[in-house]
Coordinates of C-alpha atoms and ligand atoms in Angstrom, one line a residue:
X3 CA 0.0 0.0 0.0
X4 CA 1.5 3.2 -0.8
X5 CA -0.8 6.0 1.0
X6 CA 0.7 9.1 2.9
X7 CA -0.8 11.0 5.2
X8 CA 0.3 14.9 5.8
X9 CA -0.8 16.4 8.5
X10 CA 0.2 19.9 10.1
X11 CA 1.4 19.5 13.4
X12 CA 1.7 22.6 14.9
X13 CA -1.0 25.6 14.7
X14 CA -1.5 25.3 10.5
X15 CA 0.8 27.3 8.3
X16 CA 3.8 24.6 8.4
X17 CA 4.1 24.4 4.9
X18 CA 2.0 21.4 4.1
X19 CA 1.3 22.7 0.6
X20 CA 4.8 23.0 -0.3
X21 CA 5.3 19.2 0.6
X22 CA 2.3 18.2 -0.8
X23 CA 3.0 19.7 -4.3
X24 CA 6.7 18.0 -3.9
X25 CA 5.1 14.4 -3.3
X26 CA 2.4 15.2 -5.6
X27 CA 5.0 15.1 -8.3
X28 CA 5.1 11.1 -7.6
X29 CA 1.2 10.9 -6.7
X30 CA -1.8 9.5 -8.9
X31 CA -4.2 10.7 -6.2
X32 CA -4.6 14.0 -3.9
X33 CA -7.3 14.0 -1.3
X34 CA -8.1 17.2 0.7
X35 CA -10.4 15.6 3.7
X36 CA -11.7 18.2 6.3
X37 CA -11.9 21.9 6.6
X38 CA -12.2 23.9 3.6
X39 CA -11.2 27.3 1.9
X40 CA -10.3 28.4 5.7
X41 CA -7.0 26.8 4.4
X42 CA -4.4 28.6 2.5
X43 CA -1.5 26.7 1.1
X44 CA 1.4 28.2 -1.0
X45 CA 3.2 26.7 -3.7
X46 CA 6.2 28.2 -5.4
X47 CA 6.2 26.5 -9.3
X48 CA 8.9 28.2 -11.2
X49 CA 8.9 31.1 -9.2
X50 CA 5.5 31.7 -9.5
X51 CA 3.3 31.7 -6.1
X52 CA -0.4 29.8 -6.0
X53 CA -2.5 30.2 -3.1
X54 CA -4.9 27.3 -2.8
X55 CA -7.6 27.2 -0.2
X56 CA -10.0 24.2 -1.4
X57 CA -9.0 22.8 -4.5
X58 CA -6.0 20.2 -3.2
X59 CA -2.2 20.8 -3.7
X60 CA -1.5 18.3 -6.4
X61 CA -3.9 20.7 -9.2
X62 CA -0.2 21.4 -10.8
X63 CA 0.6 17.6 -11.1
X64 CA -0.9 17.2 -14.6
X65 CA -1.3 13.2 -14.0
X66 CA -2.7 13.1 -10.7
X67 CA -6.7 13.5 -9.7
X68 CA -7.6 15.9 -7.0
X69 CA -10.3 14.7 -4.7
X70 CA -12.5 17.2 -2.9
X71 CA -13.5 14.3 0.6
X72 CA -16.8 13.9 2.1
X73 CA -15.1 15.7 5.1
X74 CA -14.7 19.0 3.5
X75 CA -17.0 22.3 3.7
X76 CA -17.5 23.1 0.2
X77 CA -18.2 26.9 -0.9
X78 CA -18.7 26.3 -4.3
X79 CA -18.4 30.4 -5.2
X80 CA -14.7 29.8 -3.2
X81 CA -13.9 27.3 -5.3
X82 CA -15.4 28.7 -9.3
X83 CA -13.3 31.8 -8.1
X84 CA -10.0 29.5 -7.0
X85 CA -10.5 27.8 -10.5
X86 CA -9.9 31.5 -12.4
X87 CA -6.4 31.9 -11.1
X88 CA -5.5 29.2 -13.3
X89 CA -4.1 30.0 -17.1
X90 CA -6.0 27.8 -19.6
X91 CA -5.0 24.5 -20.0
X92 CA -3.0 24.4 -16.6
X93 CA -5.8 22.4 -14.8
X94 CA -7.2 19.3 -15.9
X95 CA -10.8 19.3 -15.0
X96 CA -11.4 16.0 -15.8
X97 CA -9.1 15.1 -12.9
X98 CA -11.3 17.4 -10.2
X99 CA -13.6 15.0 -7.9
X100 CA -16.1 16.5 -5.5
X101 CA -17.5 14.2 -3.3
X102 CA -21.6 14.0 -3.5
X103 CA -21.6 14.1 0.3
X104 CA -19.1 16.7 1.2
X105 CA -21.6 19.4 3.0
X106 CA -22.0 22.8 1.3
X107 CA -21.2 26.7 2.6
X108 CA -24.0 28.8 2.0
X109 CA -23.9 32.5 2.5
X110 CA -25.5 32.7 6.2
X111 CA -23.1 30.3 7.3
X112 CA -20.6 33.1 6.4
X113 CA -23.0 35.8 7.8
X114 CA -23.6 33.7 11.1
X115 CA -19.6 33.2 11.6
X116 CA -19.3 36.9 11.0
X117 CA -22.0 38.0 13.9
X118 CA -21.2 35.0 16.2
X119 CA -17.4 36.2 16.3
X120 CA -18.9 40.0 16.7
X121 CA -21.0 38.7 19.7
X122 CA -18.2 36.8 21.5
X123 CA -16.4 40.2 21.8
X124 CA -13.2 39.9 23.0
X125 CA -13.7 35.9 23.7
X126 CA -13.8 35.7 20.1
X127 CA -12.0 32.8 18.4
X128 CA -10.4 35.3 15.6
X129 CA -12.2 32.6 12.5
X130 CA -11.5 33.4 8.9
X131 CA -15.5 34.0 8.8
X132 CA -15.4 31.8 6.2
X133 CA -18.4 30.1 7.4
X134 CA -16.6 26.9 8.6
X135 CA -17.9 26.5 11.6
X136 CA -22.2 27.4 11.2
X137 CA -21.7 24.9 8.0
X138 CA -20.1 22.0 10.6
X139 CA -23.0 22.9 13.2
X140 CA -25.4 22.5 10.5
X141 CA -24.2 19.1 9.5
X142 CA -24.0 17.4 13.1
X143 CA -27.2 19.2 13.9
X144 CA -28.5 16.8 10.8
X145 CA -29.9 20.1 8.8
X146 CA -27.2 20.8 6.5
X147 CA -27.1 20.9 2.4
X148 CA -24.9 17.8 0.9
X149 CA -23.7 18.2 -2.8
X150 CA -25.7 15.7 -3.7
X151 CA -28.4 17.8 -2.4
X152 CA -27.5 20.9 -4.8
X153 CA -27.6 18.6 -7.6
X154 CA -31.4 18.1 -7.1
X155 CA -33.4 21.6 -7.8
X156 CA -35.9 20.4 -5.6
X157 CA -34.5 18.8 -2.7
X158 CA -32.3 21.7 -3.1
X159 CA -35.3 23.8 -3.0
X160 CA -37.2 22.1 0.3
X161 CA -34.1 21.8 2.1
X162 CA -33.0 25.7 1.2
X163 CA -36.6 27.1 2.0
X164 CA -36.4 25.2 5.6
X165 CA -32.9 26.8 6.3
X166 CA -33.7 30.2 5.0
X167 CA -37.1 30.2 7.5
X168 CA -34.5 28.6 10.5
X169 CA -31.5 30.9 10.0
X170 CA -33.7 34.4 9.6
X171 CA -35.5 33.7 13.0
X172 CA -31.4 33.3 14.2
X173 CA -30.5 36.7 13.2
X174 CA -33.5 38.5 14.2
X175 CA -33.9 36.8 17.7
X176 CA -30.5 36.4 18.5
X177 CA -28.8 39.0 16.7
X178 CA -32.1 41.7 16.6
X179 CA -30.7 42.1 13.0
X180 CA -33.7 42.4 10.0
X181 CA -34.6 39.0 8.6
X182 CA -31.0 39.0 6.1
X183 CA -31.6 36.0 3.8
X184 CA -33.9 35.8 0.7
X185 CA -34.8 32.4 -0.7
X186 CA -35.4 33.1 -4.5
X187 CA -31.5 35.1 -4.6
X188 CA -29.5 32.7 -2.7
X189 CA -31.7 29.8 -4.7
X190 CA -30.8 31.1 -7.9
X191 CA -27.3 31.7 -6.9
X192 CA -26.5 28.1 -6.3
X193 CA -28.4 27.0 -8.6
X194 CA -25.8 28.4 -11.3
X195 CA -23.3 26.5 -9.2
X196 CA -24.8 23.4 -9.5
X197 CA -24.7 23.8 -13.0
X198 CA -20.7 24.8 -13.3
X199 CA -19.7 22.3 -10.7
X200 CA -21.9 19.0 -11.8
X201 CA -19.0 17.9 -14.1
X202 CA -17.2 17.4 -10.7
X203 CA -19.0 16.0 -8.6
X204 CA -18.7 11.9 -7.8
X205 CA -19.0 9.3 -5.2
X206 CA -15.0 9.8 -4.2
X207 CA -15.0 7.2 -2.0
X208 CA -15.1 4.4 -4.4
X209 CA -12.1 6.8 -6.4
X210 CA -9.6 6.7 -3.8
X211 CA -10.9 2.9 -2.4
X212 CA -10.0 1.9 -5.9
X213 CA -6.8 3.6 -6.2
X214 CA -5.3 2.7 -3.3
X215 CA -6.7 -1.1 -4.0
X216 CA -4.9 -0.9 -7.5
X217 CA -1.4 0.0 -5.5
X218 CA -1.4 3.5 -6.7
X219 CA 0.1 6.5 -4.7
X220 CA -2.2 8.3 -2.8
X221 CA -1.4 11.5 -0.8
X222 CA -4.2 12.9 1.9
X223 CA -3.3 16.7 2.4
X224 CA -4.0 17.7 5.8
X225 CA -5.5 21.4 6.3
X226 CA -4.7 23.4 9.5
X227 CA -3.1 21.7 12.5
X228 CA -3.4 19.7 15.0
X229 CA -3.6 22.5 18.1
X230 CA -6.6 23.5 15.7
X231 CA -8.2 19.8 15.9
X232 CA -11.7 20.1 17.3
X233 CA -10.8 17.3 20.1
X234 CA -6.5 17.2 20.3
X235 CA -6.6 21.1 19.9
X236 CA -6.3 24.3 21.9
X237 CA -10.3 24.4 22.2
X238 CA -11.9 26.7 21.7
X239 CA -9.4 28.1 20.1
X240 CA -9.5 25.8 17.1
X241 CA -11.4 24.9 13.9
X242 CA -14.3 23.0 13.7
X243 CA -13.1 19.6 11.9
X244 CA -10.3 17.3 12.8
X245 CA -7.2 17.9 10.8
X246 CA -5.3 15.3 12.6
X247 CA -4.2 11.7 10.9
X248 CA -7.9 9.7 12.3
X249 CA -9.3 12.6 10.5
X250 CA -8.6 11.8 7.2
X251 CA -10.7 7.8 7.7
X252 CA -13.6 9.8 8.0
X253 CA -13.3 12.8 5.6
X254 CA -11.8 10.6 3.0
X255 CA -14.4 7.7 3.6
X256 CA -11.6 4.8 3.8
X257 CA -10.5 2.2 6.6
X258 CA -8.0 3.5 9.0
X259 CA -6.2 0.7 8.0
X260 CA -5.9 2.0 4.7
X261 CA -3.2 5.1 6.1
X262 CA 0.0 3.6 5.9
X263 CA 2.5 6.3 6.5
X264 CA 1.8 9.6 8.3
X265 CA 4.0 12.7 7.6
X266 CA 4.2 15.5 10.3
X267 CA 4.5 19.0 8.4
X268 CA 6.8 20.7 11.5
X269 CA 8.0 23.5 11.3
X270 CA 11.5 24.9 12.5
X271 CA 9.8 27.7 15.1
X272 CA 6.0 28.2 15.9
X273 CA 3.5 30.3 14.6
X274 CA -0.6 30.9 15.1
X275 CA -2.9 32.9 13.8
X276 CA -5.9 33.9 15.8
X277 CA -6.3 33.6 19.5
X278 CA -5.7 31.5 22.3
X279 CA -2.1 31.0 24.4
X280 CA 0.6 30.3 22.8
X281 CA 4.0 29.3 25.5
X282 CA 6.6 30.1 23.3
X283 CA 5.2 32.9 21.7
X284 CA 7.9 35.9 21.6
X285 CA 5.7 39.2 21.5
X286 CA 9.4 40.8 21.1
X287 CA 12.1 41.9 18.0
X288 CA 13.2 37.8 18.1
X289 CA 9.1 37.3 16.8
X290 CA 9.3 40.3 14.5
X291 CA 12.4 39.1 13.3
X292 CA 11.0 35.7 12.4
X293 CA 7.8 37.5 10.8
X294 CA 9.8 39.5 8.6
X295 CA 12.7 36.6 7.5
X296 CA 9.5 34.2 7.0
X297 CA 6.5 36.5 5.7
X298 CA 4.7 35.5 8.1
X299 CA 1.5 36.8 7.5
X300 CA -2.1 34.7 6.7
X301 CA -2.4 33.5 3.3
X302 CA -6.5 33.7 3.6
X303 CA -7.2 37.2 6.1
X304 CA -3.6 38.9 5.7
X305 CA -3.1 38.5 9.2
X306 CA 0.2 38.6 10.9
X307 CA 1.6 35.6 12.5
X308 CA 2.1 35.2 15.6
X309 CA 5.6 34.0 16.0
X310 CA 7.7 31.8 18.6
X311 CA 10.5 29.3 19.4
X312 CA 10.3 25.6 18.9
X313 CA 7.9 23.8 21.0
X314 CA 9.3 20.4 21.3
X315 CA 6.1 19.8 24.3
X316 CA 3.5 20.4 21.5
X317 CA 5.1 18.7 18.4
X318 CA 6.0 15.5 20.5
X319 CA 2.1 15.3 21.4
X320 CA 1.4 15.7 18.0
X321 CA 3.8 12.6 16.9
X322 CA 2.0 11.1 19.3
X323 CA -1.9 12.0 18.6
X324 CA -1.3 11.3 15.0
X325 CA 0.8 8.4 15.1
X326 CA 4.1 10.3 12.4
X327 CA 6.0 7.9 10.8
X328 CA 8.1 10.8 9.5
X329 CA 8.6 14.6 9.9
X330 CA 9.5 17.4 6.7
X331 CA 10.9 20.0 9.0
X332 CA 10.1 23.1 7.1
X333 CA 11.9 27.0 6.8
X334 CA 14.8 26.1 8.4
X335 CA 16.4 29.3 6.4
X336 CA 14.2 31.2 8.7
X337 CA 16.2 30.8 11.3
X338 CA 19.7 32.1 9.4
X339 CA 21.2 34.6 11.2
X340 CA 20.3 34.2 15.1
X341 CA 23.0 33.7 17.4
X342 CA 21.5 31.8 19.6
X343 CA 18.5 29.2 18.9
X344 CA 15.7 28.5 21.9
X345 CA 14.1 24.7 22.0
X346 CA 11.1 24.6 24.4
X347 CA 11.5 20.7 26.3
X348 CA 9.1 20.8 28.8
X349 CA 6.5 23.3 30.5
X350 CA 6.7 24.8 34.1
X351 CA 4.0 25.7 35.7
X352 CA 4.2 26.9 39.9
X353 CA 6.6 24.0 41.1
X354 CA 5.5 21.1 38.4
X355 CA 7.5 20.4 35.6
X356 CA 5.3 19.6 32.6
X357 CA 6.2 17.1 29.4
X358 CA 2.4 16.5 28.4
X359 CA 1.0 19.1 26.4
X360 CA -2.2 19.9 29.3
X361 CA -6.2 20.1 28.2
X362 CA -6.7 23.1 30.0
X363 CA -6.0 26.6 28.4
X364 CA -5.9 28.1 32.1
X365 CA -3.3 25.5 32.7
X366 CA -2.0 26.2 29.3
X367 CA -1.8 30.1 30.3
X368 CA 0.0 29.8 33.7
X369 CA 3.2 27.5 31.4
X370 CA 6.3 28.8 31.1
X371 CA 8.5 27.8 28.6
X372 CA 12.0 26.0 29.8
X373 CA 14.4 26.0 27.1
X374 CA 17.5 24.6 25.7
X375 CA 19.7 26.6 24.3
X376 CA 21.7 26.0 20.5
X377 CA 24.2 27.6 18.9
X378 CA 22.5 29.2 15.8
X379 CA 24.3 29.6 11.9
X380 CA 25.1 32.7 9.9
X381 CA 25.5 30.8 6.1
X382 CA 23.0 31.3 3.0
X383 CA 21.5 27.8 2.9
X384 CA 18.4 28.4 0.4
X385 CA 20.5 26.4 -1.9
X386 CA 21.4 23.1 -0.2
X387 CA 20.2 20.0 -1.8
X388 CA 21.9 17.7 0.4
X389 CA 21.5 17.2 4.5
X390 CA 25.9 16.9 4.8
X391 CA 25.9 20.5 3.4
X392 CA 24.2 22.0 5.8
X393 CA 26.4 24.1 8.1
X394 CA 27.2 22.3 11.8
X395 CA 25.0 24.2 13.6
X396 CA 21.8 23.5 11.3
X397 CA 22.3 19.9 11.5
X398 CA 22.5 19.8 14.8
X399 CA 19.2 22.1 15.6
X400 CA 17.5 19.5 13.3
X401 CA 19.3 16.5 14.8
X402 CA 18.3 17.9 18.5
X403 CA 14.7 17.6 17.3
X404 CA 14.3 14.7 15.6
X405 CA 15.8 12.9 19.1
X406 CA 13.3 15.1 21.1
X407 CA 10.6 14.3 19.1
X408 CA 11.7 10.4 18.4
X409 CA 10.7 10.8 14.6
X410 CA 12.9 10.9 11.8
X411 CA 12.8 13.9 9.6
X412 CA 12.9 12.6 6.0
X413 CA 12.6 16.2 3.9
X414 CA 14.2 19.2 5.4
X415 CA 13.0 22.4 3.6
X416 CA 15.5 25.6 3.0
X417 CA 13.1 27.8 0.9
X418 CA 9.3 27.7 -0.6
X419 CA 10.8 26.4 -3.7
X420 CA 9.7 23.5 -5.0
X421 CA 13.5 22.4 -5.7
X422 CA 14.7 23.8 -2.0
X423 CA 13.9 20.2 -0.3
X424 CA 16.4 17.8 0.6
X425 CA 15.1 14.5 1.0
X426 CA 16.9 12.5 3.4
X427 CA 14.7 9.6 3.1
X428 CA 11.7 9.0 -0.2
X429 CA 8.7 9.0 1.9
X430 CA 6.6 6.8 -0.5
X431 CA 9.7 4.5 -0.8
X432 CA 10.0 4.4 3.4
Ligands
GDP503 P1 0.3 25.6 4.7 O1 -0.9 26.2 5.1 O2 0.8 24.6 5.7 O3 0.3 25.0 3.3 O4 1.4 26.8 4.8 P2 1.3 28.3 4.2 O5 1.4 28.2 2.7 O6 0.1 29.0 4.8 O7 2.5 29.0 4.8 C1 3.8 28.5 4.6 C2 4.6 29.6 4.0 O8 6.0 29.3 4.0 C3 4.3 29.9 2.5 O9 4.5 31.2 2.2 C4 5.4 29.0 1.8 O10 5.7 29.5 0.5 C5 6.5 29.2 2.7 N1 7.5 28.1 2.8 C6 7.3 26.8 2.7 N2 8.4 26.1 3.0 C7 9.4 27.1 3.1 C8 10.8 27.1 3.5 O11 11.4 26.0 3.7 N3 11.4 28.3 3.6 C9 10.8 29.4 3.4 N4 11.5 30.6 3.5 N5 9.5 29.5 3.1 C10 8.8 28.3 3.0
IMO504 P1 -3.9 26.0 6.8 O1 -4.4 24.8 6.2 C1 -3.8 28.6 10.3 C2 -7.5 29.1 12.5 C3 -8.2 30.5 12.4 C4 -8.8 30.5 13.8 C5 -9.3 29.1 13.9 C6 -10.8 28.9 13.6 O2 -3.5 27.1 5.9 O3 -2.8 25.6 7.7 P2 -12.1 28.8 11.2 O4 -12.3 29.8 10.2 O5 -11.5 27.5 10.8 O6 -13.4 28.5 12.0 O7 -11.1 29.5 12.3 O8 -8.5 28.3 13.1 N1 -7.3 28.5 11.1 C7 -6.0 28.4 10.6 N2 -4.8 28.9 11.1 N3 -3.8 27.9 9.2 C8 -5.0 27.4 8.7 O9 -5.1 26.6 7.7 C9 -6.2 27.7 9.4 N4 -7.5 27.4 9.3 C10 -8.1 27.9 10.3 O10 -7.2 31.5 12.3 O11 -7.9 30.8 14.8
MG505 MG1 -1.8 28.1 5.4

């Protein structure tokens, strides 16, 4: 069986895209499982940058198929939109699957993450309002719109109307805003999505059963993180799926069994976007520095980063909760230039050492960070292909890690390039 899993394993934003689009270049299969365009993954083709939100990483891999899961939110104006950044004839449409049961984003989901956030105040969870999470309530509250749904005009139509009279009483008695939603415009609306996206759409379970029964190579692209997993994350501070490994059974509709190797997208510091503690965090120049040398800023909102040394407490709960068989330890050229290099082993908090990452976010808060210290490296090394190349110091930050976190780290990534990767290990080959 040759099936990878990737799967960020830190707060999102590792670089999963950039890995992806590397192993896509070996894939006949790309599954994106859970979350949707609340994602934003970068690839760097030829010098030229794509930001993809929903349609999976492996779009530039002219052979492989890109499968839209049962897991994900689907905002089918997202997606139509996503599509246009493509020049003709660089996308093979034919090889686009949308699952029939992934659920869909309709505009008050959007409207209803917007005035939820506005009513938490300053206990907001700092979303991407991208309607992520109203679109997940809706689908465990057993009311929400499948694909399959949208391809029916009038199941489409009876299950709209009953969500249009349900989500106006929302606004007006929860919110006191005017009834917001008309039936007949957002109707119409989709309805000229259904009609672009129908070529798409497909049962994608039997797809990737089939592939990875016929020993093909099948990549699941993890979105977010795993500190943003509804369950292993830094609730409430998270999103409203399950980004880690388990997550992809489910949102890809496959056996467990069926995952053979799990890749942890790590990267060489820490960064979140939105709120909730964060023990390493350095709210100082060190932080600005990283922000700057990385670009660390939110692919979807334009946010800035917020940026911190290496949490070895949080990615070794993370090998663990996802079970990695192997890490890509990503913008390690970040890190050029500092003198000194902090690692994060274990949490203090009042007179108890802590090496579990803790379920409580008060706990969380009172943490303080002990660190080891490293000797950092001054040389350019956005060019090296090979692991022995890489100055003294950089080996031994990544060597340091990879016996802290007991996994081996098979790529090591100096740069978004595709071509900036050393592979110390072929992950499909493993
Ligand atoms: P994702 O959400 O996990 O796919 O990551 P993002 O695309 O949101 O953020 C990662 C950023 O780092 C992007 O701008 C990438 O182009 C960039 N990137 C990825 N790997 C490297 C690397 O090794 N070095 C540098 N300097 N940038 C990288
Ligand atoms: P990728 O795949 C980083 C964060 C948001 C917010 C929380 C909930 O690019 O790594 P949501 O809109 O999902 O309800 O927001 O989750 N978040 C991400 N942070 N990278 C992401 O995706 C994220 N997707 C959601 O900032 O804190
Ligand atoms: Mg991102």
């Amino acid at each position: 069986m040759k099936t990878v899993a990737v799967v960020g394993s830190q707060w999102g934003d590792e670089g999963k895209g950039k890995v992806i689009d590397f192993l896509a270049t070996q894939s006949d299969v790309v599954i994106r499982a859970q979350g949707g365009n609340n994602a934003g993954h970068t690839l760097v083709v030829d010098g030229k940058k794509y930001a993809l939100r929903l349609i999976p990483s492996g779009i530039l891999n002219p052979e492989a198929v890109n499968v839209i899961g049962n897991g994900i939110v689907f905002d089918p104006k997202g997606f139509l939109k996503e599509l246009e950044n493509f020049e003709e004839g660089q996308v093979h449409h034919d090889k686009i699957k949308i699952s029939d049961r992934a659920h869909v984003i309709m505009p008050y989901h959007k409207e209803l993450d917007a005035l939820s956030e506005e009513a938490r105040g300053d206990q907001k969870i700092g979303t991407t309002k991208n309607g992520i999470g109203p679109c997940y309530m809706d689908k465990t509250e057993r009311s929400g719109i499948r694909i399959c749904d949208l391809m029916d005009k009038d199941i489409f139509k009876k299950k709209l109307s009953a969500q249009i009279i349900a989500k106006n009483k929302i606004v007006k008695n929860i919110y006191g805003k005017e009834e917001l939603f008309d039936f007949e415009t957002i109707y119409n609306e989709y309805l000229g999505y259904a009609d672009k996206i129908r070529r798409y759409v497909d049962d994608t379970t039997v797809i990737v059963y089939d592939a990875i029964k016929e020993g093909k190579k099948v990549l699941f692209e993890g979105a977010q993180g795993t500190f943003l997993d509804l369950d292993l994350g830094t609730y409430p501070y998270v999103t409203s799926s399950h980004p880690i490994s388990g997550g992809f059974a489910v949102g890809a509709g496959i056996g467990p069994n069926m995952i053979k190797d799990v890749v942890g997208i790590v990267k060489a510091y820490t960064t979140r976007v939105g709120e909730g503690p964060f023990v390493t965090e350095q709210d100082n120049e060190i932080g600005e520095t990283i922000r700057k040398n990385g670009h660390e800023f939110g692919v979807v909102t334009g946010r800035p980063r917020r940026c911190g040394w290496f949490d070895a407490v949080m990615v070794s709960y993370a090998a663990r909760v996802n079970g990695l068989t192997s890490i890509a330890f990503m913008l390690l050229d970040v890190l050029t230039g500092f003198d000194k290099l902090r690692i994060c082993t274990a949490y203090k908090m009042g007179d108890k050492i802590i090496k579990n990452f803790p379920a409580s976010l008060d706990d969380l808060a009172k943490c303080e960070p002990i660190y080891e210290e490293l000797d950092g490296w001054n040389e350019d090394i956005t060019g090296v292909t090979d692991f022995d190349e890489l100055p003294e110091n950089a080996k031994n930050y990544v060597r340091r890690i990879e016996e802290l976190i007991g996994v081996s780290v098979d790529i090591v990534s100096v740069g978004p390039g595709r071509l900036q990767t050393i592979v110390r290990r072929n992950i499909f080959e493993k």
